[in-house]
Amino acid sequence: MFRLSLRLKLTMLYTGVLCLALALFALAIIFTAGRILYRDVDAGISSTAASVVRSVAVRQSPFSLQEITLPNINVFATPDTYLQVVDSRGLTISRSDNLGRQYLPLSEDTLQAAGQNKAFYETVRAGTQSIRVYNVPLSVDGRLIGILQVGRTLATVDLLLDKIRLIVFTGGAATVFIAGLLGWFLARAALHPVERISRTALSIREGGDLSKRIDYSGPQDELGRMVNTLNNMFGRLEVMYNRLQESYDLQRRFVSDASHELRTPLTTIRGNTEFLLQLPNLETETAREAMEDIAGEARRLTRLLDHMLALARADAGFEMEKHLVPVDELWPEIARQARFWAGGRVLDLSCQLPAGKQVATNADYLSQLVFILLDNALKYSLPDTGVELAMEENPPGWLALTVADRGPGIAPGDESLIFNRFYRGEEARPREGSGLGLAIARWIAEQHQGNIQAANRPGGGSIFTVRLPLAKS
């Protein structure tokens, strides 16, 4: 129900209310028509019974049925009106000829009710039809002598009521159907401005053009006021977005320019310092230590600027260029660089990927991703433990590159937070780092249409898994 369109909901609501109103109206008509028809039947048989009673002659003599002289009741009978006279014991004395060999039903309850010397109506069944019977007690000096029964079949009334029901329900169904169609078109016409508003808002969302406005020339009713409100809101959003875009562009240009401008002097400082450190005749150990500190800080600033430059490119929507590279060629280069980065640390390398597999990648950025993960693993590993670098196909169709260590692991709940910019967990805060490496690693993985995940290893340590889609062969 919640997934239906507003137009269909309004049509269903309108049709449902109309159905309820027509159903109540139909019930009222049928009930009223039935009351009127049954009342006419009762009035007819009551009038016939009164005419018969007026024609009855009563003699003042001992109480017996013979003291009452009955008229010819066939005179009062009609094709659908039947007359019958019974004595106080229920024995038939006289009946109209149109009854043929049948009798009007008579029960003990009817005899007992007639004993109260009051006329009453009842509906009885005679074969397959219903008959409305008016019972009139015949008495002399308060003693029941007999009962006059005047009955009329209800077949005509029932047939007429059936026709009324058919007409009412058929007409009601046709009315609901026509009203439903009209309601559909009316709802469509009424909601057309809303659909135009929705399309305009959708085009703004998809195209990002906040200069668009909703074109509305109707009256200033609820829809008109809503259109004005939305247009004003779009105007304010456009102004705010332009301001934010200008600020963002300035910030991005500043980061990019600062990264480029600072990189050159840092490279110079680093190169000269490392050159001086290679000279054998530095005068004092203090000077050597100072030069080593300068070189270390220069390397750290260079890495930071490289990270800032990479993130600036990511924010600018940079799309790296990728080429299909056989894994057989990719893995040896990754393993060679990993051994260089590891220095003298223990490094366990493993490649279990079948031959012939290819992956669309940018080798330079993929190397940067592996360096970031290896640098973290080596940084947090215990001195007497090694780092594991493995590559396999898991699940089928995906290249899984894992880097695992035996360090302190990841704090519970930080598995996804560590990929945010500048986020540093409790274990990372005392150590050197900018908090940007894993954010760059995630961006590189996403640029390869893949993903990166972090988890704790059983027995201690952490494992980072990068999954990249393999090219279809």
GROMACS .gro file of N, CA and C in nm, residues 19 37 59 68 79 83 129 170 174 179 209 222 237 295 304 323 349 370 394 401 409 413 431 440-441 464 469 472:
model
   84
   19CYS      N    1  -1.808   0.420  -0.269
   19CYS     CA    2  -1.865   0.286  -0.251
   19CYS      C    3  -1.941   0.276  -0.119
   37LEU      N    4  -4.345  -0.205   0.052
   37LEU     CA    5  -4.414  -0.315  -0.015
   37LEU      C    6  -4.480  -0.408   0.087
   59ARG      N    7  -7.547  -1.496   1.526
   59ARG     CA    8  -7.673  -1.511   1.598
   59ARG      C    9  -7.644  -1.535   1.746
   68ILE      N   10  -7.236  -1.868   1.349
   68ILE     CA   11  -7.180  -1.765   1.263
   68ILE      C   12  -7.210  -1.801   1.119
   79PRO      N   13  -5.626  -1.366  -0.739
   79PRO     CA   14  -5.527  -1.468  -0.775
   79PRO      C   15  -5.413  -1.483  -0.675
   83LEU      N   16  -5.806  -1.707   0.126
   83LEU     CA   17  -5.883  -1.696   0.251
   83LEU      C   18  -5.910  -1.835   0.305
  129GLN      N   19  -4.286  -2.111  -0.145
  129GLN     CA   20  -4.311  -1.968  -0.143
  129GLN      C   21  -4.348  -1.921  -0.002
  170THR      N   22  -2.638  -0.286  -0.973
  170THR     CA   23  -2.580  -0.266  -1.106
  170THR      C   24  -2.552  -0.118  -1.132
  174ALA      N   25  -2.184   0.052  -1.176
  174ALA     CA   26  -2.152   0.137  -1.291
  174ALA      C   27  -2.112   0.277  -1.247
  179ALA      N   28  -1.715   0.679  -1.173
  179ALA     CA   29  -1.658   0.777  -1.080
  179ALA      C   30  -1.510   0.749  -1.057
  209ASP      N   31   2.219   2.153  -1.156
  209ASP     CA   32   2.199   2.291  -1.199
  209ASP      C   33   2.098   2.358  -1.106
  222GLU      N   34  -0.255   2.646  -0.250
  222GLU     CA   35  -0.155   2.569  -0.177
  222GLU      C   36  -0.037   2.532  -0.266
  237LEU      N   37   1.980   2.791  -0.199
  237LEU     CA   38   2.076   2.682  -0.215
  237LEU      C   39   2.179   2.715  -0.323
  295ALA      N   40   6.710   1.531   0.774
  295ALA     CA   41   6.674   1.440   0.664
  295ALA      C   42   6.546   1.363   0.697
  304LEU      N   43   5.404   1.357   0.367
  304LEU     CA   44   5.280   1.428   0.398
  304LEU      C   45   5.230   1.507   0.278
  323HIS      N   46   4.535   0.035  -1.710
  323HIS     CA   47   4.563  -0.053  -1.823
  323HIS      C   48   4.553  -0.197  -1.776
  349LEU      N   49   5.621  -1.358   0.151
  349LEU     CA   50   5.551  -1.329   0.026
  349LEU      C   51   5.486  -1.457  -0.027
  370VAL      N   52   5.016  -0.047  -0.190
  370VAL     CA   53   5.089  -0.153  -0.120
  370VAL      C   54   5.191  -0.093  -0.024
  394ASN      N   55   4.006  -1.452  -0.457
  394ASN     CA   56   3.906  -1.478  -0.353
  394ASN      C   57   3.816  -1.356  -0.335
  401LEU      N   58   4.442  -0.896  -0.233
  401LEU     CA   59   4.578  -0.865  -0.187
  401LEU      C   60   4.570  -0.836  -0.038
  409GLY      N   61   4.696  -0.479   1.680
  409GLY     CA   62   4.561  -0.495   1.625
  409GLY      C   63   4.485  -0.364   1.622
  413GLY      N   64   3.551  -0.150   1.683
  413GLY     CA   65   3.472  -0.036   1.637
  413GLY      C   66   3.548   0.058   1.547
  431ARG      N   67   5.259   0.713   1.770
  431ARG     CA   68   5.353   0.682   1.663
  431ARG      C   69   5.351   0.791   1.556
  440ILE      N   70   4.396   0.748   0.160
  440ILE     CA   71   4.444   0.741   0.022
  440ILE      C   72   4.435   0.598  -0.030
  441ALA      N   73   4.466   0.501   0.054
  441ALA     CA   74   4.455   0.361   0.013
  441ALA      C   75   4.311   0.326  -0.027
  464PHE      N   76   4.479  -0.640   0.647
  464PHE     CA   77   4.414  -0.551   0.552
  464PHE      C   78   4.397  -0.626   0.420
  469PRO      N   79   3.860  -0.617  -0.902
  469PRO     CA   80   3.799  -0.708  -0.998
  469PRO      C   81   3.898  -0.751  -1.105
  472LYS      N   82   3.772  -1.003  -1.725
  472LYS     CA   83   3.710  -1.123  -1.779
  472LYS      C   84   3.790  -1.172  -1.898
   0.00000   0.00000   0.00000
